Amino acid sequence: MHLKNRVLVTGGSGFLGSFLCERLLDEGNEVMCVDNFFTGTRGNVAHLLSNPDFELLRHDVTFPLYVEVDEIYNLACPASPIHYQHDPVQTTKTSIHGAINMLGLAKRVKAKIFQASTSEVYGDPEIHPQPEDYLGRVNPIGERACYDEGKRCAETLFFDYYRQHGLRIKVCRIFNTYGPRMHPNDGRVVSNFIVQALKGKPITVYGDGSQTRSFCYVDDLVDGMIRLMGTPDEFTGPMNLGNPDEFTILELAENVLKLVGGSSQIVFKPLPGDDPRQRKPDITLARKTIGWEPTVRLADGLVRTVDYFSGLMSRGVI
Ligand code: NAD
Ligand code: UDP
């Protein structure tokens, strides 16, 4: 007999997933972490393995999974451009077959299911900041399409399972999030700049650095995810979660340099294809519905993230 809430986290040994597993355990849940270790590592959840309420399963979500759970957080999908463009067909399969398999599981066991969607569904937006009812401007045949269109189609599937089968769904559009346990080589801007600065290598700004992003610290995001999952059944989302403080990429490079010190120079490299010009979440809905507001300022979150990467460096991991 099960008294505890059983929660499945796909992509649970990745950056966000590992923090989510930790929080769910702290709140008294049983957690089953499913991952194929494409970008996630056992190391990210090593500290949870001795917890009797935690289970780690190697599994690829593009194949069906038969387990008994009460809630599902579907995070499995590479999130950085380098990783999702490495095998774009597999990325699309992960988003779409993964969503179908997890929705099928949710339907069979009547579980509530959360989808980690993304601000990339807005593409290169003409509206700023982006509210949830903005339909987006995505290039369906570009280099980012495997990720953007995969995530858009996953949202479609979630809403069709909701309308057609009455599933309890929560769709969350996550904006750029950073923190410890980001993959040091995944090419995302925060980890790239910190690792470059720590190693005294050039800081690679793509384009002229005037494009903007809004960076949310991982603890704030995980808090928002759990609150969204706890909303009444009739609330489906989509809901934006992210930090509305907006920075140019050049400002981020300067902030990281100031914090780390050292001798790195900023160098300018070509802008990748379809790189969005600007991005900033409108979080009115999150404020109103779940009373959520990010609390960690970029300057403070960067200090914690730099500490993490310096730790990896002093242990010779990077
Ligand atoms: P991540 O790459 O660290 O985590 C993704 C995890 O999914 C990894 O552990 C990876 O091994 C696993 N995975 C990939 N394909 C899989 C498959 N076929 N089967 C099972 N596991 C698989 O990235 P993250 O930043 O932690 O992102 C987690 C989720 O949040 C992703 O769905 C991502 O699209 C979404 N998201 C993240 C951000 C962000 O800024 N971090 C922004 C928007 C959306
Ligand atoms: N970027 C950069 N230098 C890097 C890595 C990224 O200037 O070494 C830029 C990238 O072109 C984009 C922004 O930083 O404009 C955010 O990139 P990231 O890959 O982190 O996320 P996304 O583009 O998916 O928001």
GROMACS .gro file of N, CA, C and O in nm, residues 107-192:
model
  344
  107LYS      N    1  -0.251   0.873  -1.871
  107LYS     CA    2  -0.391   0.835  -1.897
  107LYS      C    3  -0.421   0.699  -1.831
  107LYS      O    4  -0.523   0.683  -1.765
  108ARG      N    5  -0.327   0.605  -1.847
  108ARG     CA    6  -0.349   0.470  -1.792
  108ARG      C    7  -0.359   0.473  -1.639
  108ARG      O    8  -0.449   0.412  -1.582
  109VAL      N    9  -0.268   0.548  -1.575
  109VAL     CA   10  -0.266   0.544  -1.427
  109VAL      C   11  -0.337   0.665  -1.365
  109VAL      O   12  -0.332   0.684  -1.244
  110LYS      N   13  -0.401   0.748  -1.451
  110LYS     CA   14  -0.475   0.867  -1.405
  110LYS      C   15  -0.386   0.963  -1.325
  110LYS      O   16  -0.426   1.017  -1.221
  111ALA      N   17  -0.264   0.982  -1.375
  111ALA     CA   18  -0.170   1.073  -1.307
  111ALA      C   19  -0.186   1.214  -1.361
  111ALA      O   20  -0.224   1.234  -1.476
  112LYS      N   21  -0.152   1.309  -1.277
  112LYS     CA   22  -0.144   1.449  -1.320
  112LYS      C   23  -0.008   1.466  -1.389
  112LYS      O   24   0.091   1.410  -1.342
  113ILE      N   25  -0.003   1.542  -1.498
  113ILE     CA   26   0.123   1.548  -1.573
  113ILE      C   27   0.163   1.691  -1.609
  113ILE      O   28   0.080   1.770  -1.654
  114PHE      N   29   0.292   1.718  -1.586
  114PHE     CA   30   0.351   1.850  -1.606
  114PHE      C   31   0.445   1.844  -1.726
  114PHE      O   32   0.525   1.752  -1.738
  115GLN      N   33   0.437   1.943  -1.813
  115GLN     CA   34   0.529   1.948  -1.927
  115GLN      C   35   0.625   2.065  -1.914
  115GLN      O   36   0.583   2.180  -1.899
  116ALA      N   37   0.756   2.034  -1.923
  116ALA     CA   38   0.857   2.140  -1.927
  116ALA      C   39   0.865   2.191  -2.070
  116ALA      O   40   0.940   2.140  -2.152
  117SER      N   41   0.782   2.291  -2.099
  117SER     CA   42   0.791   2.355  -2.230
  117SER      C   43   0.889   2.472  -2.219
  117SER      O   44   0.964   2.482  -2.121
  118THR      N   45   0.889   2.559  -2.314
  118THR     CA   46   0.999   2.655  -2.322
  118THR      C   47   0.957   2.787  -2.386
  118THR      O   48   0.864   2.790  -2.468
  119SER      N   49   1.031   2.891  -2.353
  119SER     CA   50   1.012   3.020  -2.420
  119SER      C   51   1.042   3.010  -2.569
  119SER      O   52   1.003   3.098  -2.646
  120GLU      N   53   1.112   2.904  -2.610
  120GLU     CA   54   1.142   2.886  -2.753
  120GLU      C   55   1.014   2.866  -2.835
  120GLU      O   56   1.018   2.880  -2.956
  121VAL      N   57   0.902   2.834  -2.771
  121VAL     CA   58   0.777   2.824  -2.850
  121VAL      C   59   0.740   2.961  -2.907
  121VAL      O   60   0.663   2.971  -3.001
  122TYR      N   61   0.797   3.070  -2.850
  122TYR     CA   62   0.771   3.204  -2.904
  122TYR      C   63   0.868   3.238  -3.018
  122TYR      O   64   0.852   3.340  -3.084
  123GLY      N   65   0.970   3.155  -3.038
  123GLY     CA   66   1.067   3.178  -3.146
  123GLY      C   67   1.139   3.310  -3.129
  123GLY      O   68   1.180   3.346  -3.018
  124ASP      N   69   1.156   3.382  -3.241
  124ASP     CA   70   1.219   3.515  -3.238
  124ASP      C   71   1.102   3.613  -3.230
  124ASP      O   72   1.042   3.648  -3.332
  125PRO      N   73   1.066   3.659  -3.109
  125PRO     CA   74   0.935   3.722  -3.090
  125PRO      C   75   0.925   3.866  -3.139
  125PRO      O   76   1.021   3.942  -3.130
  126GLU      N   77   0.806   3.903  -3.191
  126GLU     CA   78   0.782   4.043  -3.229
  126GLU      C   79   0.716   4.118  -3.114
  126GLU      O   80   0.696   4.238  -3.122
  127ILE      N   81   0.677   4.046  -3.008
  127ILE     CA   82   0.608   4.110  -2.895
  127ILE      C   83   0.698   4.098  -2.773
  127ILE      O   84   0.758   3.992  -2.750
  128HIS      N   85   0.708   4.206  -2.697
  128HIS     CA   86   0.806   4.207  -2.588
  128HIS      C   87   0.750   4.282  -2.469
  128HIS      O   88   0.706   4.395  -2.485
  129PRO      N   89   0.750   4.227  -2.348
  129PRO     CA   90   0.781   4.089  -2.314
  129PRO      C   91   0.675   3.993  -2.370
  129PRO      O   92   0.572   4.038  -2.418
  130GLN      N   93   0.701   3.862  -2.358
  130GLN     CA   94   0.611   3.765  -2.419
  130GLN      C   95   0.506   3.715  -2.318
  130GLN      O   96   0.542   3.655  -2.217
  131PRO      N   97   0.376   3.744  -2.344
  131PRO     CA   98   0.270   3.685  -2.263
  131PRO      C   99   0.231   3.548  -2.319
  131PRO      O  100   0.267   3.515  -2.432
  132GLU      N  101   0.157   3.470  -2.241
  132GLU     CA  102   0.124   3.334  -2.283
  132GLU      C  103   0.036   3.330  -2.408
  132GLU      O  104   0.036   3.231  -2.481
  133ASP      N  105  -0.041   3.437  -2.433
  133ASP     CA  106  -0.130   3.430  -2.550
  133ASP      C  107  -0.061   3.475  -2.679
  133ASP      O  108  -0.124   3.477  -2.785
  134TYR      N  109   0.067   3.507  -2.673
  134TYR     CA  110   0.142   3.537  -2.796
  134TYR      C  111   0.171   3.404  -2.867
  134TYR      O  112   0.221   3.310  -2.805
  135LEU      N  113   0.139   3.397  -2.997
  135LEU     CA  114   0.146   3.267  -3.065
  135LEU      C  115   0.284   3.234  -3.119
  135LEU      O  116   0.310   3.122  -3.162
  136GLY      N  117   0.374   3.331  -3.120
  136GLY     CA  118   0.512   3.300  -3.152
  136GLY      C  119   0.549   3.319  -3.298
  136GLY      O  120   0.463   3.336  -3.385
  137ARG      N  121   0.680   3.319  -3.323
  137ARG     CA  122   0.732   3.332  -3.460
  137ARG      C  123   0.850   3.235  -3.473
  137ARG      O  124   0.965   3.271  -3.451
  138VAL      N  125   0.816   3.112  -3.507
  138VAL     CA  126   0.917   3.006  -3.514
  138VAL      C  127   0.942   2.969  -3.660
  138VAL      O  128   0.847   2.953  -3.737
  139ASN      N  129   1.069   2.957  -3.695
  139ASN     CA  130   1.105   2.908  -3.828
  139ASN      C  131   1.095   2.755  -3.826
  139ASN      O  132   1.173   2.690  -3.757
  140PRO      N  133   1.001   2.697  -3.903
  140PRO     CA  134   0.981   2.551  -3.891
  140PRO      C  135   1.091   2.468  -3.956
  140PRO      O  136   1.095   2.347  -3.936
  141ILE      N  137   1.180   2.533  -4.034
  141ILE     CA  138   1.282   2.454  -4.103
  141ILE      C  139   1.424   2.495  -4.063
  141ILE      O  140   1.521   2.455  -4.127
  142GLY      N  141   1.437   2.575  -3.957
  142GLY     CA  142   1.570   2.622  -3.917
  142GLY      C  143   1.641   2.525  -3.824
  142GLY      O  144   1.589   2.418  -3.790
  143GLU      N  145   1.762   2.566  -3.781
  143GLU     CA  146   1.845   2.479  -3.696
  143GLU      C  147   1.786   2.456  -3.558
  143GLU      O  148   1.817   2.360  -3.490
  144ARG      N  149   1.702   2.552  -3.512
  144ARG     CA  150   1.643   2.537  -3.379
  144ARG      C  151   1.509   2.466  -3.383
  144ARG      O  152   1.449   2.440  -3.279
  145ALA      N  153   1.461   2.436  -3.506
  145ALA     CA  154   1.323   2.386  -3.521
  145ALA      C  155   1.302   2.252  -3.451
  145ALA      O  156   1.194   2.225  -3.399
  146CYS      N  157   1.405   2.165  -3.451
  146CYS     CA  158   1.387   2.033  -3.389
  146CYS      C  159   1.343   2.050  -3.244
  146CYS      O  160   1.260   1.974  -3.193
  147TYR      N  161   1.398   2.150  -3.180
  147TYR     CA  162   1.364   2.177  -3.039
  147TYR      C  163   1.234   2.256  -3.031
  147TYR      O  164   1.139   2.216  -2.962
  148ASP      N  165   1.227   2.369  -3.104
  148ASP     CA  166   1.112   2.459  -3.091
  148ASP      C  167   0.982   2.390  -3.135
  148ASP      O  168   0.881   2.395  -3.066
  149GLU      N  169   0.988   2.327  -3.253
  149GLU     CA  170   0.866   2.264  -3.306
  149GLU      C  171   0.834   2.138  -3.228
  149GLU      O  172   0.717   2.103  -3.210
  150GLY      N  173   0.939   2.067  -3.180
  150GLY     CA  174   0.914   1.949  -3.096
  150GLY      C  175   0.839   1.990  -2.970
  150GLY      O  176   0.740   1.926  -2.931
  151LYS      N  177   0.881   2.100  -2.909
  151LYS     CA  178   0.816   2.147  -2.786
  151LYS      C  179   0.677   2.201  -2.817
  151LYS      O  180   0.584   2.188  -2.735
  152ARG      N  181   0.661   2.267  -2.933
  152ARG     CA  182   0.526   2.318  -2.969
  152ARG      C  183   0.431   2.200  -2.989
  152ARG      O  184   0.317   2.201  -2.940
  153CYS      N  185   0.477   2.096  -3.060
  153CYS     CA  186   0.390   1.981  -3.084
  153CYS      C  187   0.360   1.908  -2.953
  153CYS      O  188   0.248   1.860  -2.933
  154ALA      N  189   0.458   1.904  -2.863
  154ALA     CA  190   0.432   1.842  -2.732
  154ALA      C  191   0.319   1.918  -2.661
  154ALA      O  192   0.229   1.856  -2.602
  155GLU      N  193   0.321   2.051  -2.668
  155GLU     CA  194   0.210   2.128  -2.607
  155GLU      C  195   0.077   2.090  -2.672
  155GLU      O  196  -0.024   2.074  -2.604
  156THR      N  197   0.079   2.077  -2.806
  156THR     CA  198  -0.044   2.037  -2.877
  156THR      C  199  -0.096   1.905  -2.821
  156THR      O  200  -0.215   1.889  -2.792
  157LEU      N  201  -0.005   1.808  -2.806
  157LEU     CA  202  -0.044   1.677  -2.755
  157LEU      C  203  -0.102   1.688  -2.614
  157LEU      O  204  -0.203   1.624  -2.581
  158PHE      N  205  -0.038   1.769  -2.530
  158PHE     CA  206  -0.089   1.785  -2.393
  158PHE      C  207  -0.232   1.839  -2.397
  158PHE      O  208  -0.321   1.787  -2.327
  159PHE      N  209  -0.255   1.941  -2.477
  159PHE     CA  210  -0.390   1.999  -2.480
  159PHE      C  211  -0.491   1.907  -2.547
  159PHE      O  212  -0.608   1.907  -2.510
  160ASP      N  213  -0.448   1.824  -2.644
  160ASP     CA  214  -0.541   1.728  -2.703
  160ASP      C  215  -0.575   1.616  -2.604
  160ASP      O  216  -0.690   1.573  -2.596
  161TYR      N  217  -0.478   1.571  -2.527
  161TYR     CA  218  -0.509   1.470  -2.423
  161TYR      C  219  -0.602   1.529  -2.317
  161TYR      O  220  -0.688   1.460  -2.263
  162TYR      N  221  -0.583   1.657  -2.291
  162TYR     CA  222  -0.671   1.725  -2.193
  162TYR      C  223  -0.814   1.732  -2.248
  162TYR      O  224  -0.910   1.694  -2.179
  163ARG      N  225  -0.829   1.778  -2.374
  163ARG     CA  226  -0.964   1.793  -2.430
  163ARG      C  227  -1.027   1.658  -2.461
  163ARG      O  228  -1.145   1.637  -2.437
  164GLN      N  229  -0.944   1.566  -2.515
  164GLN     CA  230  -1.001   1.439  -2.564
  164GLN      C  231  -1.018   1.336  -2.452
  164GLN      O  232  -1.113   1.259  -2.454
  165HIS      N  233  -0.923   1.336  -2.357
  165HIS     CA  234  -0.926   1.230  -2.255
  165HIS      C  235  -0.942   1.283  -2.113
  165HIS      O  236  -0.936   1.206  -2.017
  166GLY      N  237  -0.956   1.416  -2.100
  166GLY     CA  238  -0.978   1.473  -1.967
  166GLY      C  239  -0.858   1.462  -1.874
  166GLY      O  240  -0.873   1.463  -1.751
  167LEU      N  241  -0.738   1.453  -1.930
  167LEU     CA  242  -0.619   1.443  -1.845
  167LEU      C  243  -0.596   1.572  -1.766
  167LEU      O  244  -0.630   1.680  -1.813
  168ARG      N  245  -0.537   1.558  -1.649
  168ARG     CA  246  -0.498   1.677  -1.571
  168ARG      C  247  -0.358   1.719  -1.615
  168ARG      O  248  -0.263   1.644  -1.593
  169ILE      N  249  -0.349   1.833  -1.683
  169ILE     CA  250  -0.220   1.876  -1.738
  169ILE      C  251  -0.177   2.012  -1.681
  169ILE      O  252  -0.261   2.094  -1.644
  170LYS      N  253  -0.045   2.032  -1.679
  170LYS     CA  254   0.013   2.161  -1.639
  170LYS      C  255   0.126   2.191  -1.738
  170LYS      O  256   0.228   2.118  -1.739
  171VAL      N  257   0.107   2.290  -1.820
  171VAL     CA  258   0.210   2.323  -1.919
  171VAL      C  259   0.285   2.449  -1.877
  171VAL      O  260   0.225   2.554  -1.856
  172CYS      N  261   0.417   2.435  -1.863
  172CYS     CA  262   0.500   2.543  -1.811
  172CYS      C  263   0.600   2.587  -1.919
  172CYS      O  264   0.673   2.504  -1.973
  173ARG      N  265   0.601   2.715  -1.950
  173ARG     CA  266   0.699   2.766  -2.049
  173ARG      C  267   0.815   2.829  -1.973
  173ARG      O  268   0.802   2.938  -1.917
  174ILE      N  269   0.925   2.755  -1.971
  174ILE     CA  270   1.041   2.795  -1.892
  174ILE      C  271   1.130   2.887  -1.975
  174ILE      O  272   1.161   2.856  -2.090
  175PHE      N  273   1.170   2.999  -1.915
  175PHE     CA  274   1.267   3.090  -1.979
  175PHE      C  275   1.407   3.058  -1.925
  175PHE      O  276   1.419   2.993  -1.821
  176ASN      N  277   1.510   3.110  -1.993
  176ASN     CA  278   1.649   3.076  -1.959
  176ASN      C  279   1.673   3.066  -1.808
  176ASN      O  280   1.654   3.164  -1.736
  177THR      N  281   1.716   2.949  -1.766
  177THR     CA  282   1.742   2.924  -1.623
  177THR      C  283   1.886   2.876  -1.608
  177THR      O  284   1.938   2.807  -1.696
  178TYR      N  285   1.948   2.915  -1.498
  178TYR     CA  286   2.090   2.883  -1.480
  178TYR      C  287   2.114   2.846  -1.335
  178TYR      O  288   2.027   2.869  -1.248
  179GLY      N  289   2.233   2.790  -1.310
  179GLY     CA  290   2.269   2.757  -1.172
  179GLY      C  291   2.370   2.643  -1.170
  179GLY      O  292   2.414   2.596  -1.275
  180PRO      N  293   2.407   2.597  -1.049
  180PRO     CA  294   2.496   2.483  -1.036
  180PRO      C  295   2.439   2.362  -1.110
  180PRO      O  296   2.317   2.353  -1.128
  181ARG      N  297   2.527   2.270  -1.149
  181ARG     CA  298   2.491   2.145  -1.221
  181ARG      C  299   2.453   2.167  -1.366
  181ARG      O  300   2.408   2.074  -1.432
  182MET      N  301   2.469   2.290  -1.418
  182MET     CA  302   2.458   2.302  -1.564
  182MET      C  303   2.575   2.224  -1.620
  182MET      O  304   2.683   2.217  -1.560
  183HIS      N  305   2.557   2.166  -1.737
  183HIS     CA  306   2.663   2.090  -1.800
  183HIS      C  307   2.773   2.189  -1.843
  183HIS      O  308   2.745   2.286  -1.914
  184PRO      N  309   2.899   2.164  -1.799
  184PRO     CA  310   3.003   2.264  -1.829
  184PRO      C  311   3.030   2.284  -1.979
  184PRO      O  312   3.078   2.389  -2.019
  185ASN      N  313   2.997   2.184  -2.060
  185ASN     CA  314   3.027   2.196  -2.204
  185ASN      C  315   2.902   2.203  -2.290
  185ASN      O  316   2.907   2.166  -2.407
  186ASP      N  317   2.791   2.245  -2.234
  186ASP     CA  318   2.671   2.239  -2.319
  186ASP      C  319   2.650   2.366  -2.400
  186ASP      O  320   2.553   2.379  -2.473
  187GLY      N  321   2.742   2.462  -2.386
  187GLY     CA  322   2.740   2.578  -2.475
  187GLY      C  323   2.640   2.684  -2.436
  187GLY      O  324   2.627   2.785  -2.504
  188ARG      N  325   2.564   2.662  -2.325
  188ARG     CA  326   2.471   2.769  -2.286
  188ARG      C  327   2.551   2.887  -2.233
  188ARG      O  328   2.661   2.872  -2.181
  189VAL      N  329   2.490   3.004  -2.246
  189VAL     CA  330   2.571   3.124  -2.230
  189VAL      C  331   2.626   3.141  -2.089
  189VAL      O  332   2.743   3.177  -2.072
  190VAL      N  333   2.549   3.112  -1.986
  190VAL     CA  334   2.597   3.138  -1.850
  190VAL      C  335   2.714   3.044  -1.817
  190VAL      O  336   2.821   3.088  -1.772
  191SER      N  337   2.695   2.914  -1.846
  191SER     CA  338   2.804   2.819  -1.815
  191SER      C  339   2.925   2.848  -1.903
  191SER      O  340   3.040   2.846  -1.855
  192ASN      N  341   2.903   2.877  -2.032
  192ASN     CA  342   3.017   2.908  -2.120
  192ASN      C  343   3.100   3.024  -2.066
  192ASN      O  344   3.221   3.013  -2.053
   0.00000   0.00000   0.00000
